[in-house]
Coordinates of C-alpha atoms and ligand atoms in Angstrom, one line a residue:
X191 CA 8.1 21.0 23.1
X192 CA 8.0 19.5 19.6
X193 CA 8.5 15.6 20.2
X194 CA 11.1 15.1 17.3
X195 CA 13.2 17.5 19.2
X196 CA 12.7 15.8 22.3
X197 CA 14.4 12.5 21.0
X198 CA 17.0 14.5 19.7
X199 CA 17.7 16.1 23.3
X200 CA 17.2 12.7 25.2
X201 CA 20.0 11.3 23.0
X202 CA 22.1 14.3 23.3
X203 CA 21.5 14.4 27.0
X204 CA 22.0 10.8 27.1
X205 CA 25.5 10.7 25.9
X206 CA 26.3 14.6 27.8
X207 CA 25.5 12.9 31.0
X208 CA 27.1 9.4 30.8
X209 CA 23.8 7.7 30.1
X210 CA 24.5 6.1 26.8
X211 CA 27.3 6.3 24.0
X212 CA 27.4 5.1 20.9
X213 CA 28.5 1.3 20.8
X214 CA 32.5 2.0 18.9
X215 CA 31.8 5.3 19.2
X216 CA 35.7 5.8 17.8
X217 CA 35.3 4.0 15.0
X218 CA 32.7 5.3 13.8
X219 CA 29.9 3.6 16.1
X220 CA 28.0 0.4 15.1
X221 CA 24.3 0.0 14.4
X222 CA 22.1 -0.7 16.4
X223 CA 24.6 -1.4 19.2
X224 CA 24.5 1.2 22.5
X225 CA 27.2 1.1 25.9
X226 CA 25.8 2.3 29.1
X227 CA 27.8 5.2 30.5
X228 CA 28.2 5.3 34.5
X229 CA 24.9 7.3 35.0
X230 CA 23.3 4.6 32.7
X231 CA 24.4 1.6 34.2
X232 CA 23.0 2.7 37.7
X233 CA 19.9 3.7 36.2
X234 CA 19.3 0.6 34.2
X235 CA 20.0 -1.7 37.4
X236 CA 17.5 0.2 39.1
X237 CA 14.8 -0.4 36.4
X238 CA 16.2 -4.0 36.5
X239 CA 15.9 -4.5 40.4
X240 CA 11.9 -3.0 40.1
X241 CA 11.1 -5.8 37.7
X242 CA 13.1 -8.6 39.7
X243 CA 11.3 -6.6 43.1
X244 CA 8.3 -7.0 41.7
X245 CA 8.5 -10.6 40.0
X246 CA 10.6 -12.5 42.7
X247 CA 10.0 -10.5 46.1
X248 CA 6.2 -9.3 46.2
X249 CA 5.3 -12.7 44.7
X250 CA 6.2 -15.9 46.3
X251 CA 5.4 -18.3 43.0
X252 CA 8.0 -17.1 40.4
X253 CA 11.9 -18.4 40.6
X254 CA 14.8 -16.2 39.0
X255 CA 17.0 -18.5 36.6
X256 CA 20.1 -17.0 34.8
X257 CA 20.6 -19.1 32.0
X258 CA 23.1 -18.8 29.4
X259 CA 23.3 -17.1 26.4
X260 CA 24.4 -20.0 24.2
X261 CA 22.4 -23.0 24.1
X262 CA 22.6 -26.3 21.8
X263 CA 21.4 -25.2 18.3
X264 CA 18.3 -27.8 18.1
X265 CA 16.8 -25.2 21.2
X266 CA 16.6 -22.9 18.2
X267 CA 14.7 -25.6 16.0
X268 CA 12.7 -26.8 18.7
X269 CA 11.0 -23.3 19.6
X270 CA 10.7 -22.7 15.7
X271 CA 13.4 -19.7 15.4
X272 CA 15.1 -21.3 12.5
X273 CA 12.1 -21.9 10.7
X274 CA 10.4 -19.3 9.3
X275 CA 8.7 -18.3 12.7
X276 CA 11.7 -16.0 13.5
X277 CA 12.1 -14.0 10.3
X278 CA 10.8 -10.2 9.6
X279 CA 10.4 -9.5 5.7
X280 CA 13.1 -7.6 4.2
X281 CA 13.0 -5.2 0.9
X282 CA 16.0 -4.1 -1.0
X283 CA 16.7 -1.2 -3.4
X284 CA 17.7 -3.1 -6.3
X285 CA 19.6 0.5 -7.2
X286 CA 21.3 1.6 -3.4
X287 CA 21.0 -1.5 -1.7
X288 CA 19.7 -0.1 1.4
X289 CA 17.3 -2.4 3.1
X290 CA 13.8 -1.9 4.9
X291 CA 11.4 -4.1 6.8
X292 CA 8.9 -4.2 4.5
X293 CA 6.0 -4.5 7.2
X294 CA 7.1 -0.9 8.2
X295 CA 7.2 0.3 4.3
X296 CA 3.7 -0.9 4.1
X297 CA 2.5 0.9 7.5
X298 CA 4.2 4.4 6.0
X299 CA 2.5 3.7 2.9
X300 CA 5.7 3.8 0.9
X301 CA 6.5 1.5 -2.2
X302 CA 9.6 3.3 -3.7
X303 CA 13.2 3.1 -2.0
X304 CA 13.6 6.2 0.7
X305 CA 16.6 6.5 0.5
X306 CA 17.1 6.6 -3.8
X307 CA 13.3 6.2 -5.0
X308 CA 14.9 3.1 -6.6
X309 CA 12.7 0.2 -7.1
X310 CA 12.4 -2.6 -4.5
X311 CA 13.0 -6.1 -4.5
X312 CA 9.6 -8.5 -3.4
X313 CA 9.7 -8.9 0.8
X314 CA 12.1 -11.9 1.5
X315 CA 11.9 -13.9 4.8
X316 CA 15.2 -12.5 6.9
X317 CA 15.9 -14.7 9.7
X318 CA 16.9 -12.6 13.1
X319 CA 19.0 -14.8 14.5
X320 CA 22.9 -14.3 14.8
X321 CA 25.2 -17.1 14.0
X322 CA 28.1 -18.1 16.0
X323 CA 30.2 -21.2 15.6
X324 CA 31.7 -23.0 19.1
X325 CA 34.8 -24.5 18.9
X326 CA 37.9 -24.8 17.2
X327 CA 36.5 -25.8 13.7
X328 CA 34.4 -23.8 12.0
X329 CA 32.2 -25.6 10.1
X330 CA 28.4 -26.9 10.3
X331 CA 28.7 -28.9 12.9
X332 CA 29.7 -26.3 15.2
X333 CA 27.4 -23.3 14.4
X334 CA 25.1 -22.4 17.0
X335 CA 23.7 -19.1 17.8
X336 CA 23.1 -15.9 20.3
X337 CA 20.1 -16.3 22.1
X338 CA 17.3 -14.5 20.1
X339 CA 15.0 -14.4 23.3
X340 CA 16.0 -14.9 27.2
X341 CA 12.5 -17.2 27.0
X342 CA 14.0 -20.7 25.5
X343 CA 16.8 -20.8 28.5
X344 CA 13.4 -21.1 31.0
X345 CA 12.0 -23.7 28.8
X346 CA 15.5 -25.5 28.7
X347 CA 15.3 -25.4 32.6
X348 CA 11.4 -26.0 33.4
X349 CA 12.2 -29.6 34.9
X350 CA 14.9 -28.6 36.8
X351 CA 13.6 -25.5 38.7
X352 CA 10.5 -27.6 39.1
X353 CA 12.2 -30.4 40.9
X354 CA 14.7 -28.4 43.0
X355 CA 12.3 -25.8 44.2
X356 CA 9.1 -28.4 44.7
X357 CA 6.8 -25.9 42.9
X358 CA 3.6 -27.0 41.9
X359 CA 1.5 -25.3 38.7
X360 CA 1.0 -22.3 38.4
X361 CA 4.2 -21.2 38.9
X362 CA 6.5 -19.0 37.1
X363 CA 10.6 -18.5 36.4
X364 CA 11.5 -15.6 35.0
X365 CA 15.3 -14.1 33.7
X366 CA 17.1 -11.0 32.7
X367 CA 19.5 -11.1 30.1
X368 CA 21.1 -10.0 26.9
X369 CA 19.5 -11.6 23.7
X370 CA 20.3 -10.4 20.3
X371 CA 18.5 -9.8 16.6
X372 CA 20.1 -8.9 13.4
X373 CA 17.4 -6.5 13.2
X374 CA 16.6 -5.0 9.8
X375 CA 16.9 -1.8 10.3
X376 CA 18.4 -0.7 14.1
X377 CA 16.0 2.2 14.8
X378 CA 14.5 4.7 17.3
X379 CA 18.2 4.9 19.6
X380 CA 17.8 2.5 22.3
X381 CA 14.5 1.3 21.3
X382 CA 15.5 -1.2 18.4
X383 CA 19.1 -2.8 18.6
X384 CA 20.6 -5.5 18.1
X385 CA 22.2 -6.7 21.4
X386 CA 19.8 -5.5 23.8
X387 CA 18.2 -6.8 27.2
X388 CA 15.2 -8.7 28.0
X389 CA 13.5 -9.3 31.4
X390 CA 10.9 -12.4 30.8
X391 CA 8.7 -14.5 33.1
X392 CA 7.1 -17.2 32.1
X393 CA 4.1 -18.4 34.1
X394 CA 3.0 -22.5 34.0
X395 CA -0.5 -22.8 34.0
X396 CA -3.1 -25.4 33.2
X397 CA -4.8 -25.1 29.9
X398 CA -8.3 -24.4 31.7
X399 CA -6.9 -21.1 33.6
X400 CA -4.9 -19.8 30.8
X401 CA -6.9 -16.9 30.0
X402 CA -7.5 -15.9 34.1
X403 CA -3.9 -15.7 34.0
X404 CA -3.8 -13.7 31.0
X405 CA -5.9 -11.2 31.9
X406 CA -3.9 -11.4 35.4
X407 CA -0.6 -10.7 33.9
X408 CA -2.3 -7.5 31.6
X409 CA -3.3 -6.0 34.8
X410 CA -0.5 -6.9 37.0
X411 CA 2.3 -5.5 33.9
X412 CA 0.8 -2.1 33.1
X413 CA 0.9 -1.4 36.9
X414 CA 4.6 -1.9 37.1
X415 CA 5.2 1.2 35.1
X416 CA 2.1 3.4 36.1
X417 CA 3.4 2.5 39.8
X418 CA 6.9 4.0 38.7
X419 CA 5.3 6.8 37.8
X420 CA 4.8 6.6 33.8
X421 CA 2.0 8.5 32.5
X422 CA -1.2 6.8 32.5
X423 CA -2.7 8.3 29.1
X424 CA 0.6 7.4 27.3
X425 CA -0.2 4.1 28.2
X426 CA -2.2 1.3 26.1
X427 CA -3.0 -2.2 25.5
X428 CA -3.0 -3.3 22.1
X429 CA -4.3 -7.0 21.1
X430 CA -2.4 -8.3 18.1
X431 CA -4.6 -9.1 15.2
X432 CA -4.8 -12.9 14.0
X433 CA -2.6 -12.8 11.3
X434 CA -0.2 -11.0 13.3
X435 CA 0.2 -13.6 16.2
X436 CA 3.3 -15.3 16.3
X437 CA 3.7 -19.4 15.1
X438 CA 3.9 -20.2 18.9
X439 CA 0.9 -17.4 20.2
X440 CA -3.1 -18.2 21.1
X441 CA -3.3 -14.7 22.1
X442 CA -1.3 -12.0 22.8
X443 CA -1.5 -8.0 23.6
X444 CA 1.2 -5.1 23.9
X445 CA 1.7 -2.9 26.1
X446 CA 2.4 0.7 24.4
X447 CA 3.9 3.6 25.1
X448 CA 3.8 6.9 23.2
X449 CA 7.0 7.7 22.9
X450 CA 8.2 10.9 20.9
X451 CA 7.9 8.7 17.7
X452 CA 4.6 7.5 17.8
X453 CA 3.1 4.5 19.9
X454 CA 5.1 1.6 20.4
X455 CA 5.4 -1.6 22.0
X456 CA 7.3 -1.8 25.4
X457 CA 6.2 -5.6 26.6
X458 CA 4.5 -8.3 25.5
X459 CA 1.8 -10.6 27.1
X460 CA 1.2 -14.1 25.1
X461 CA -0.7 -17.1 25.3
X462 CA 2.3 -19.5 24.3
X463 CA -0.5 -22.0 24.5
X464 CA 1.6 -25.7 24.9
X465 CA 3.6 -24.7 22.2
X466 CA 7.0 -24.7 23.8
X467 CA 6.9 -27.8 26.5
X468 CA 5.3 -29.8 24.2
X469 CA 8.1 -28.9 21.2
X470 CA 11.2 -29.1 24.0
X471 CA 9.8 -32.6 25.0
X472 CA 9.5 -34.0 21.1
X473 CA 13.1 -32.8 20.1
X474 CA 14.7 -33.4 23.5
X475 CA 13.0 -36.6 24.5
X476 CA 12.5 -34.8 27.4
X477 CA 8.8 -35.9 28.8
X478 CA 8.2 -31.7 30.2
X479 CA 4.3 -32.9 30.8
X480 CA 2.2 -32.6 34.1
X481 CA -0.5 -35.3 35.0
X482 CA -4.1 -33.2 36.3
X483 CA -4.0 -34.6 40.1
X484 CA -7.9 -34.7 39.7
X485 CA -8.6 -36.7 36.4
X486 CA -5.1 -38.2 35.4
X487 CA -4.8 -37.0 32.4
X488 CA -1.7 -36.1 31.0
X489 CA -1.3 -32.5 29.8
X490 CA 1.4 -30.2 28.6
X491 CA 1.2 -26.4 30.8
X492 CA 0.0 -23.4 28.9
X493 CA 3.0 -20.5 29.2
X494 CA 1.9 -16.9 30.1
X495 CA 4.3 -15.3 28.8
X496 CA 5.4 -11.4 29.8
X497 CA 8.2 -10.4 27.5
X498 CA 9.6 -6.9 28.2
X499 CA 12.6 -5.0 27.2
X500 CA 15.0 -3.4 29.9
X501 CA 16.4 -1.0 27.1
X502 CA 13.3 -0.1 26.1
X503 CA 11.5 0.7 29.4
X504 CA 14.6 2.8 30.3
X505 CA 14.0 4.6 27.3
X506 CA 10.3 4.8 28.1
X507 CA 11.2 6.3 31.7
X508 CA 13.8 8.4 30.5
X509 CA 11.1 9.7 27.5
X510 CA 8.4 9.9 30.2
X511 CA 10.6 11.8 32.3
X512 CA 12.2 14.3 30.5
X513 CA 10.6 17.6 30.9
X514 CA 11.5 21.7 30.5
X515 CA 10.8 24.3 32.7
X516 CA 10.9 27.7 30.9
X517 CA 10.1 29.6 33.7
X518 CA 12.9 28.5 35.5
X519 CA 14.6 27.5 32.2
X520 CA 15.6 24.2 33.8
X521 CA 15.8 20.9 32.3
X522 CA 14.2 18.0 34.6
X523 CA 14.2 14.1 34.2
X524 CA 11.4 13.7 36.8
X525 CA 12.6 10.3 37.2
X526 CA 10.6 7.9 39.8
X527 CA 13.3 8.7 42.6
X528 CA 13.4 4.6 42.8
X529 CA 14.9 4.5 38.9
X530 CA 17.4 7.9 39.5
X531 CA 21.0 7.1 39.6
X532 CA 21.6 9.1 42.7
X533 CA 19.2 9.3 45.2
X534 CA 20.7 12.3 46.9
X535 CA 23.4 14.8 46.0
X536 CA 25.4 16.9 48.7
X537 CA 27.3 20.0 48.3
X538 CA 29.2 22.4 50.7
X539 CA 27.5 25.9 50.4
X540 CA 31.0 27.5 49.2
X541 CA 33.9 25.2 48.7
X542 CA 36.6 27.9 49.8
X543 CA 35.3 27.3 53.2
X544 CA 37.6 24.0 54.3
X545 CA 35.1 24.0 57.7
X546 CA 32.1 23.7 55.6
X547 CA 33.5 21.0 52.9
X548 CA 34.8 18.9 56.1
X549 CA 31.5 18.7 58.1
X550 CA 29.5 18.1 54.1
X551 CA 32.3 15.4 53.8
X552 CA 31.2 13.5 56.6
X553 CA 27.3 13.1 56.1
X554 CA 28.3 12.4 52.0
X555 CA 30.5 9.6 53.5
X556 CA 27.8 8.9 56.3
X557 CA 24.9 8.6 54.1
X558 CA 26.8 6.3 51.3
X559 CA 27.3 3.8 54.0
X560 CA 23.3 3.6 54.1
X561 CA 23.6 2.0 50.9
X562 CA 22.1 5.0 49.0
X563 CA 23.7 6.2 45.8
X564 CA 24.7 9.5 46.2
X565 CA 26.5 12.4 43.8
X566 CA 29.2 14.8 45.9
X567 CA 29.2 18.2 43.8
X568 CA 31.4 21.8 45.2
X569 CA 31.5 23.1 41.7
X570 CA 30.6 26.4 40.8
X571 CA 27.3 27.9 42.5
X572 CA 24.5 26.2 44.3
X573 CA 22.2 27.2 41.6
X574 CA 24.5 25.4 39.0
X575 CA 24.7 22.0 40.7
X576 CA 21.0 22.1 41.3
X577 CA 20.4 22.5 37.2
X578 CA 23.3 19.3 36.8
X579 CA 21.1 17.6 39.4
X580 CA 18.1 18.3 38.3
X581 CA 18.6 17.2 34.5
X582 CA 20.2 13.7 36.1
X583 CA 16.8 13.1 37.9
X584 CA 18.4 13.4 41.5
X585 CA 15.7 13.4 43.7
X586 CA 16.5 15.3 46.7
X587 CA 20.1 17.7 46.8
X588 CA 21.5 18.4 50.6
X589 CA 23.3 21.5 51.5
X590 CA 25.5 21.3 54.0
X591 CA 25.8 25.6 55.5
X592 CA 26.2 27.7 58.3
X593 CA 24.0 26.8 60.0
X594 CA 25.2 23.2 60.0
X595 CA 28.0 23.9 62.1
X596 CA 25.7 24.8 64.9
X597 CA 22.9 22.4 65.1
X598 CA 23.8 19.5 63.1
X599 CA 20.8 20.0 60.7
X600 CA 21.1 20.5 56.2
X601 CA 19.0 21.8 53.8
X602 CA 16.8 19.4 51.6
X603 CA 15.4 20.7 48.3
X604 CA 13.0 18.6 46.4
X605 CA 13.7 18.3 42.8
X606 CA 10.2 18.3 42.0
X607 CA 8.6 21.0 44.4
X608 CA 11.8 23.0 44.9
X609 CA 11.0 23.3 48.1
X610 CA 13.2 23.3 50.9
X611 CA 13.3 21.6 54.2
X612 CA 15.6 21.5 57.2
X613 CA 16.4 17.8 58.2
X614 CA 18.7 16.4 60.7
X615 CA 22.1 15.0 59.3
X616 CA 22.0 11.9 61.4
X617 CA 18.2 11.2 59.9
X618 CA 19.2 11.3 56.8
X619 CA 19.4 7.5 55.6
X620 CA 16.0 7.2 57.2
X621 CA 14.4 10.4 55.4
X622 CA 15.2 9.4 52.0
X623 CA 14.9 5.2 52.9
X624 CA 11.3 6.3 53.8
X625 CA 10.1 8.6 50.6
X626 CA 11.7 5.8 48.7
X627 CA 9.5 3.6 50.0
X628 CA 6.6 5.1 49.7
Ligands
ATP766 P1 9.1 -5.7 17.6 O1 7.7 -5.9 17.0 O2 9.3 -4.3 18.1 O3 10.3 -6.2 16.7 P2 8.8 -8.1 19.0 O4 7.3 -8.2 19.0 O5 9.6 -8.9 18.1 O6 9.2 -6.6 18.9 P3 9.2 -9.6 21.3 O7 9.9 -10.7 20.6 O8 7.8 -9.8 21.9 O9 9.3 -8.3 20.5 O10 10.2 -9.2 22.5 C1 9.8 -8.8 23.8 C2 10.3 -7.5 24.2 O11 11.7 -7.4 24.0 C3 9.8 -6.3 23.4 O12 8.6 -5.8 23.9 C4 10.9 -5.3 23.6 O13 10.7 -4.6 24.9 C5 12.1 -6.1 23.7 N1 12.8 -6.1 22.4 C6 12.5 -6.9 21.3 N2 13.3 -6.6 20.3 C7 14.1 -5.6 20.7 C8 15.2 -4.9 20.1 N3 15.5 -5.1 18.8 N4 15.7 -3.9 20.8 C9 15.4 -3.6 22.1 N5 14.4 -4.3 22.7 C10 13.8 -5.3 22.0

């Protein structure tokens, strides 16, 4: 399968599916701005609950905050994002006026406008942020702006978690939420946008152990996705170069993926150093520091940082998971059954048959109360609805026969193996609970 192609059919099947629209679709859409469909949502709450799984429930040292997304503007000075620490460099077309980050003209090797071949302007600083104002007036006084990152609300916070959960260094606190960048130039669907979602942890450790816990984090991130199934060879550290590192950074690596368009970063790990408590404590007046038990002396924690994208690792799993069988000319999102919207689908065998849709009635409504997510399909054949399944990433699909009438038992087939299995309605729940669980 040529790879442009396959971007072109992820976003077709994207939006053909109720994964993602175009944001103002209507109007004429808006760049760099993406709404979740129904089958999106559910799929981005799973990959949402893995992270939160992984951060807040197999650990017992990291705290979930949800902080908001407006803050008091001198947060913004404090971590440096006004400055020139959150600007990319922007060229224009002094001709067409499109504009380009001119990092990424320099990495393509291009110097002439793509768009016209018009001649560009020198790379000016373009600050990310977006500006808001709060309030009735709208002047100076009142501007403030949309979070940039989902990091500075944990910073905001450290104290306070600190104190009302009793934690002790190292700890972490991590968040999901929206942040937003007047990126450049919106690219790559899902992958750069403007309002997107981040899910960040921050991890508070003395300067000594910073780089144990560096390497830590590395190891414990790229398992996250390799454990939910994403291709180990399409996987890859990359350690930023020094004049790369960003104004707050000692260190810091990405993790890649290789999507269709080439490698690209899907998370983050920095060294934050004690960039950010020691800057929160100056402009807040705020005393964020620790005192070492053992020698006394007063110290600001370094920050592990792991910075990932929720838009973008769904767009890595649904890249990683999107594959064609030609044989059986069937298009399959061999989803990690934990991240597929529906864990199960269930179909009568033939829907003119009011005995069989009644008895498949009851175990859809049955196995729905176990929690599980699952699809109810009686349209046209059972081949049909396994090809809708299968291109949704459903795991397992039940049929619901004959033979159901007389021992209480349906058919399983495995999206992956195609193989079927006879399984007892009533164990259902448990059957599907347990592979999940694996
Ligand atoms: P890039 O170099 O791609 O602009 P960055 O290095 O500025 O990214 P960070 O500030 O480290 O990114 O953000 C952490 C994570 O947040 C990224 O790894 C990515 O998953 C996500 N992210 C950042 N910017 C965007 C965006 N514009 N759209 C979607 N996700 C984003």
């Amino acid at each position: 399968m040529a790879e442009e192609n396959k971007m072109e059919k992820i976003v077709s099947l994207a939006k053909r599916r109720g994964f993602i629209f175009p944001g103002s679709e209507i109007y004429g859409g808006l760049s760099g701005i993406y709404d979740y469909g129904p089958l999106g949502v559910e799929f981005k709450n799973n990959v949402k609950q893995s992270w939160r799984e992984e951060m807040f429930r197999r650990k017992d040292d990291i705290f979930e905050l949800d902080s908001s997304i407006l803050m008091q503007r001198q947060v913004w000075e404090a971590s440096g994002h006004t400055s020139a620490g959150f600007t990319d460099p922007l060229r224009e077309c002094k001709k067409c006026h499109h504009r380009y980050r001119a990092d990424h003209l320099e990495e393509e090797g291009v110097e002439k406008c793509p768009n016209c071949g018009g001649e560009l302007t020198e790379p000016k600083k373009f600050n990310l942020l977006v500006e808001t104002h709060l309030g009735p007036v709208k002047d100076d006084s009142s501007l403030t702006y949309l979070r940039g990152e989902t990091t500075q609300g944990i910073y905001v916070n450290y104290k306070n978690v600190k104190i009302a959960m009793a934690a002790e260094i190292p700890f972490g606190i991590g968040q999901i939420g929206k942040a937003f960048r007047n990126e450049i130039t919106p690219s790559h669907f899902t992958y750069r946008m403007r309002e997107f979602e981040q899910m960040e942890q921050q991890y508070f450790v003395k300067p000594a152990e910073a780089d144990i816990f560096f390497t830590y984090w590395k190891n414990e991130r790229i398992r996250w996705y390799t454990d939910l199934g994403v291709k180990k060879e399409r996987l890859r550290f990359r350690p930023h170069a020094k004049d790369e590192l960003a104004h707050y950074a000692k260190g810091a690596e990405d993790i890649e993926y290789e999507f269709p368009f080439g490698w690209h970063e899907v998370e983050g790990i920095h060294n934050r150093g004690d960039w950010d408590l020691s800057r929160h404590s100056k402009f807040s007046g705020e005393d964020l520091s620790e005192v070492d038990g053992k020698t006394g002396e007063k110290f600001y924690p370094y920050i592990i940082e792991t910075s990932a994208g929720a838009d973008r690792a769904a767009l890595m799993f649904l890249a990683d998971a999107y594959s064609e069988d030609k044989d059986n000319k069937r298009v399959v999102l061999k989803l990690h059954p934990k991240l597929a919207p529906y864990k199960a689908a269930v179909f009568p065998l033939l829907r003119n048959r009011p005995e069989l849709v009644k008895k498949a009635r009851v175990i859809f409504t049955d196995l729905k109360k176990t929690g599980l997510n699952v699809a109810w399909d009686d349209r046209g054949n059972i081949g049909k609805r396994y090809y809708a399944q299968d291109e949704i990433g459903t795991p397992w699909c039940v049929t619901v026969d004959h033979q159901t009438l007389e021992d209480d038992t349906v058919t399983v087939r495995d999206r992956d193996t195609m193989k079927q299995e006879r399984v007892a309605a009533a164990e259902l729940g448990l059957y599907f609970n347990s592979k999940l669980n694996v």
